[in-house]
Tab-separated table of N, CA and C in Angstrom:
chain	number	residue	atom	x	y	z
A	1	UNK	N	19.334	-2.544	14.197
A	1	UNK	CA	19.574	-2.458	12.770
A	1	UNK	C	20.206	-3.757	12.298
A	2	UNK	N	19.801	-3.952	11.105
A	2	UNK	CA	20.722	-5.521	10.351
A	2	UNK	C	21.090	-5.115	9.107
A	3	UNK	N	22.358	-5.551	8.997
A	3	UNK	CA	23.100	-5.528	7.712
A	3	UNK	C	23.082	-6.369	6.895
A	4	UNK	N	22.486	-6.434	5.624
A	4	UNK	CA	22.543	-7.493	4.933
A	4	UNK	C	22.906	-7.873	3.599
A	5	UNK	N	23.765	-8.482	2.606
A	5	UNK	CA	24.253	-8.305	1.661
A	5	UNK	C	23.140	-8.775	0.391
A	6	UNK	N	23.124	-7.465	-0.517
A	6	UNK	CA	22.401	-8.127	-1.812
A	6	UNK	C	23.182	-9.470	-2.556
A	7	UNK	N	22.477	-10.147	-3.048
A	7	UNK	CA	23.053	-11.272	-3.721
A	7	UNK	C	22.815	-11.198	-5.438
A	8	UNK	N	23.525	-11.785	-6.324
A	8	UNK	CA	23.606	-11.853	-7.517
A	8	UNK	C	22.171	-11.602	-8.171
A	9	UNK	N	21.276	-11.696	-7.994
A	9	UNK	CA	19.983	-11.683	-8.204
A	9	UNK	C	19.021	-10.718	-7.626
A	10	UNK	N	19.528	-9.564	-6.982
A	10	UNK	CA	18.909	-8.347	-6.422
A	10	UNK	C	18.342	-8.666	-4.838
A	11	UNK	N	18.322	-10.003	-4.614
A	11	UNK	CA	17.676	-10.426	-3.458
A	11	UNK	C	18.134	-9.708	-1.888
A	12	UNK	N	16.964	-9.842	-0.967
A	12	UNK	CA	17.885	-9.621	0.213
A	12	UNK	C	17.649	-10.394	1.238
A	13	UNK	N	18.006	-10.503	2.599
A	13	UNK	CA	16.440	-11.765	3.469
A	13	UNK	C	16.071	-10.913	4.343
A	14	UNK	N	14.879	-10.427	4.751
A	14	UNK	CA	14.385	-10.142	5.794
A	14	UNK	C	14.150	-10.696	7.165
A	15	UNK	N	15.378	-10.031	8.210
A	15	UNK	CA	15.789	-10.687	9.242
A	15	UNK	C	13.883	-11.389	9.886
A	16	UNK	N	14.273	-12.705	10.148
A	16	UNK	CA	12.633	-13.661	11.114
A	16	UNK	C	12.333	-12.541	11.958
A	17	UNK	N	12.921	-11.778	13.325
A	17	UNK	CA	12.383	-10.635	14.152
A	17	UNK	C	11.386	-9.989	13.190
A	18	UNK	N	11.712	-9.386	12.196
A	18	UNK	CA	11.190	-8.277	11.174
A	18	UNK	C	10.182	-9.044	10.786
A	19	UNK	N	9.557	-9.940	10.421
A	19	UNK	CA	8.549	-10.731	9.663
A	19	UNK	C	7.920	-10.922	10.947
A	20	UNK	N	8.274	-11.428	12.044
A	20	UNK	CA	7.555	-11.513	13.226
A	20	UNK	C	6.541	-10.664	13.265
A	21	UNK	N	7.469	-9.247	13.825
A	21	UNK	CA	6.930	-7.829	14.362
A	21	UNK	C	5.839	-7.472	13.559
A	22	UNK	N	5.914	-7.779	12.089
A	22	UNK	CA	4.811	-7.306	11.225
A	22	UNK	C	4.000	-8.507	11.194
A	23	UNK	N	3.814	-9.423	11.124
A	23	UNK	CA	3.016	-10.548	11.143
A	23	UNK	C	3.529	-11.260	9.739
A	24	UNK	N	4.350	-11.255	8.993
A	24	UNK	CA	4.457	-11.742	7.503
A	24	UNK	C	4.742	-13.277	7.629
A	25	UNK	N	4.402	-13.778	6.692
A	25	UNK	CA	5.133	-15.153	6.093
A	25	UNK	C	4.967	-15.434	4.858
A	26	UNK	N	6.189	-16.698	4.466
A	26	UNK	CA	6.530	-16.765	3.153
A	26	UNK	C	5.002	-16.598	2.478
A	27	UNK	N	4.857	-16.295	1.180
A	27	UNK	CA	4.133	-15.697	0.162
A	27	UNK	C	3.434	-14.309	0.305
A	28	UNK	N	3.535	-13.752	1.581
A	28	UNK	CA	3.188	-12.481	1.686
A	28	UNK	C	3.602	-11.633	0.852
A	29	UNK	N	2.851	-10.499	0.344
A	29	UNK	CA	3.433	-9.331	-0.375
A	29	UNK	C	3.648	-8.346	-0.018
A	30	UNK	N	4.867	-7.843	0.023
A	30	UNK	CA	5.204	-6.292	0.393
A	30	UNK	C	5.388	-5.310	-0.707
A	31	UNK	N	5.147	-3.811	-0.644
A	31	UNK	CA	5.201	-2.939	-1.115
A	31	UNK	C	6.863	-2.559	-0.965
A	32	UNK	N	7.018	-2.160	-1.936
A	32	UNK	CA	8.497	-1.576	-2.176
A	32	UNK	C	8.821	-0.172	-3.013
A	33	UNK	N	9.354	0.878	-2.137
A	33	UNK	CA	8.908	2.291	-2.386
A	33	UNK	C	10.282	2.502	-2.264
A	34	UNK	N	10.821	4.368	-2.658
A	34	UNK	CA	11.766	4.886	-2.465
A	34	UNK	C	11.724	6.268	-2.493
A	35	UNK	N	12.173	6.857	-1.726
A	35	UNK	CA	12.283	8.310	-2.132
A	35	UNK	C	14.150	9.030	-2.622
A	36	UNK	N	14.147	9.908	-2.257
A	36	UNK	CA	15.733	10.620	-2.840
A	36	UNK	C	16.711	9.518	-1.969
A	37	UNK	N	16.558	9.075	-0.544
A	37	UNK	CA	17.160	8.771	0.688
A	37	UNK	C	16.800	7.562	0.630
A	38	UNK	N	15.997	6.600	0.309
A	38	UNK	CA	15.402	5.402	1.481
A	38	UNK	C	14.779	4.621	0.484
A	39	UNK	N	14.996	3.132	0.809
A	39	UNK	CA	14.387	2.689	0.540
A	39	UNK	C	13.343	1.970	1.210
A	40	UNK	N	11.751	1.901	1.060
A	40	UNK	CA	10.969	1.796	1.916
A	40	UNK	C	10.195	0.295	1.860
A	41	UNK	N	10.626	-0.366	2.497
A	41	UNK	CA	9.434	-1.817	2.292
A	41	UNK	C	8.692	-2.063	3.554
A	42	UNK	N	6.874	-2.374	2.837
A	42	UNK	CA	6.068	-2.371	4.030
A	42	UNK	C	5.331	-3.507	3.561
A	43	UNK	N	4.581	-3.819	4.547
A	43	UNK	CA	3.407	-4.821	4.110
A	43	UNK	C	2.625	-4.706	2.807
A	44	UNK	N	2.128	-5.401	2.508
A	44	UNK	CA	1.623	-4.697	0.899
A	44	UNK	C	-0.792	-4.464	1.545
A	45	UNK	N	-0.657	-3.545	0.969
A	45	UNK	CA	-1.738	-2.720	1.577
A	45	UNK	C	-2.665	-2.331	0.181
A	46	UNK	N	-3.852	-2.966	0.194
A	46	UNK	CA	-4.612	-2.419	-0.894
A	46	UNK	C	-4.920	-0.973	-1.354
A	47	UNK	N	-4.586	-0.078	-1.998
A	47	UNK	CA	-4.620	1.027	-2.321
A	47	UNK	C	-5.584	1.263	-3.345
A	48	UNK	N	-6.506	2.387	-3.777
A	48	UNK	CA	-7.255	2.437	-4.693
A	48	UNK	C	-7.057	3.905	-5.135
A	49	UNK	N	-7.285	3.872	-6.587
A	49	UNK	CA	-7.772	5.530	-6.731
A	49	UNK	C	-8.684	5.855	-7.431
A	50	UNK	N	-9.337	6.983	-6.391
A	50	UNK	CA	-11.375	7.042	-6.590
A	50	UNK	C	-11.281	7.541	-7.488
A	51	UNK	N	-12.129	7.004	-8.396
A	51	UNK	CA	-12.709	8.092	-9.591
A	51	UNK	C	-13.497	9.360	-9.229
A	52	UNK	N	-13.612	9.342	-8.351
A	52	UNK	CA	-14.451	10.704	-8.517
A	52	UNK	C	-12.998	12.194	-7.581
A	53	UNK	N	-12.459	11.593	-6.954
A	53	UNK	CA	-11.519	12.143	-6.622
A	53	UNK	C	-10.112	12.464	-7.060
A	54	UNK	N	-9.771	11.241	-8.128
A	54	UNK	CA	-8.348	10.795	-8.365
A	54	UNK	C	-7.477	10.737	-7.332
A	55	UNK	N	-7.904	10.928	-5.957
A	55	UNK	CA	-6.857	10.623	-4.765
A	55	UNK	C	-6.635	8.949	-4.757
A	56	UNK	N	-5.372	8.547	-4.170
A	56	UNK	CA	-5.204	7.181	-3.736
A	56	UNK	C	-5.955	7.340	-2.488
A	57	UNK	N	-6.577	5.779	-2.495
A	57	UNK	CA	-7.370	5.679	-0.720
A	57	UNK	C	-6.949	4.031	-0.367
A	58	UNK	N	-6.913	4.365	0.776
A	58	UNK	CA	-6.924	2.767	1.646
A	58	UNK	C	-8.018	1.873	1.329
A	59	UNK	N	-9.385	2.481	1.507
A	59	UNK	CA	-10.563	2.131	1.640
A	59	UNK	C	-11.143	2.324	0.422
A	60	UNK	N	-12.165	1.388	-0.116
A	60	UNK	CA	-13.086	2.195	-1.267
A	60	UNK	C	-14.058	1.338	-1.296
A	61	UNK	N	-15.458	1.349	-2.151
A	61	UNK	CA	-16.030	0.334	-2.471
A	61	UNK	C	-16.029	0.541	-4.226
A	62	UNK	N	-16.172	-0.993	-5.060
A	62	UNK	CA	-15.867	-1.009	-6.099
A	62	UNK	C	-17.933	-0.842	-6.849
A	63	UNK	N	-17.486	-0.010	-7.743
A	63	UNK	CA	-18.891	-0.107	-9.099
A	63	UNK	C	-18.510	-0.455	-10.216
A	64	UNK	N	-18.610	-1.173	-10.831
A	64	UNK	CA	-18.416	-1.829	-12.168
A	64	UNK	C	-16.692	-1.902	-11.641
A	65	UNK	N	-15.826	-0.915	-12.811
A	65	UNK	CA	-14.783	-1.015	-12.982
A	65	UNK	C	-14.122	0.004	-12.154
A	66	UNK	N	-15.344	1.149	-11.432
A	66	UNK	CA	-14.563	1.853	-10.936
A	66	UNK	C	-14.589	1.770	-9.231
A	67	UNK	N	-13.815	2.432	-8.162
A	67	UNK	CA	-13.418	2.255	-7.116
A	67	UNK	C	-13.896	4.204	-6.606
A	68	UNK	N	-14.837	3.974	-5.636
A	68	UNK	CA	-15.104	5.142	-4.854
A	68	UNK	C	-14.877	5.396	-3.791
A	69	UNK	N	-14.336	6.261	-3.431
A	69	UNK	CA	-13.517	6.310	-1.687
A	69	UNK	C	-14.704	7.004	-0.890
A	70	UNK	N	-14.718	7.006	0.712
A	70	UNK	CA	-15.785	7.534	1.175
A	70	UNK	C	-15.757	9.135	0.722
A	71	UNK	N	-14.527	9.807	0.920
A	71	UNK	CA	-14.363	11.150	0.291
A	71	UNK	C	-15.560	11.232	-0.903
A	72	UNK	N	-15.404	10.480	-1.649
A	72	UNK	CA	-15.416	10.559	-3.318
A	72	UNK	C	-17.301	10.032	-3.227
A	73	UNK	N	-17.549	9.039	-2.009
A	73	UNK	CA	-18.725	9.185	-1.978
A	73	UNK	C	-19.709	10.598	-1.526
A	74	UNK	N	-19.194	11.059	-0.557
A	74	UNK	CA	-19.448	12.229	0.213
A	74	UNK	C	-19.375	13.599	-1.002
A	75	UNK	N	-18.844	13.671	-2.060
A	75	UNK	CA	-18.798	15.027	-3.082
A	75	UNK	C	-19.947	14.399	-4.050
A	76	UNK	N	-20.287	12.872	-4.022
A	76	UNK	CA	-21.391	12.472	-4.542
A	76	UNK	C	-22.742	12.594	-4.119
A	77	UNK	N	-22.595	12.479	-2.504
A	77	UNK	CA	-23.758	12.714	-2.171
A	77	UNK	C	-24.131	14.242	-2.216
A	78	UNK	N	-23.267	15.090	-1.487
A	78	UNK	CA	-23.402	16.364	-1.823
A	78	UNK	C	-23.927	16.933	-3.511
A	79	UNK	N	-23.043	16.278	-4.345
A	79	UNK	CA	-24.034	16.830	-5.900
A	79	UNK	C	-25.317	16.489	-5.824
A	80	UNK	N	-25.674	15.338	-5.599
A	80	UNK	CA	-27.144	15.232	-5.382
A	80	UNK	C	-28.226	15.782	-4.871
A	81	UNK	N	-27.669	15.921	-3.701
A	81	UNK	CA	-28.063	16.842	-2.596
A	81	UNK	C	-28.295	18.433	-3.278
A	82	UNK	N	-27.253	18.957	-3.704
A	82	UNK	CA	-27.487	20.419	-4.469
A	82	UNK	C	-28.289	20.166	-5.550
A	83	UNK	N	-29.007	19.665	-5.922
A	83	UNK	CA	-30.123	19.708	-6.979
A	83	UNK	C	-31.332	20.008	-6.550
């Protein structure tokens, strides 16, 4: 564990081990989350949410403006399919 003090400006440093272990370096982006308890920072990870599902997905492929997850492809192919 490392202790580290916020500074005047909200900042904190993320101990070099920790940037190692994950692979990061300077300009990388991380995600910054929280729940009731914790605060959570991870690598920053493309997230999408399918239109045809409204779930968030890891994965998707993009059509025009919108983003379809394989889920969201699969209830597509299936409508088709039921015709």
């Amino acid at each position: 564990m490392h202790t580290k003090r916020i500074n005047n400006l909200g900042r904190i440093v993320i101990p070099k081990d920790i940037l190692d272990i994950f692979q990061l370096k300077e300009g990388d982006l991380v995600d910054i989350m929280h729940n009731e308890k914790q605060i959570i920072i991870e690598p920053h990870k493309e997230r999408f949410v399918c239109a045809v599902t409204g779930k968030v997905s890891d994965a998707g492929i993009q059509i025009g403006d919108a983003w379809i997850s394989k889920e969201g492809m699969k209830k597509i192919v299936e409508y088709i399919s039921s015709e």
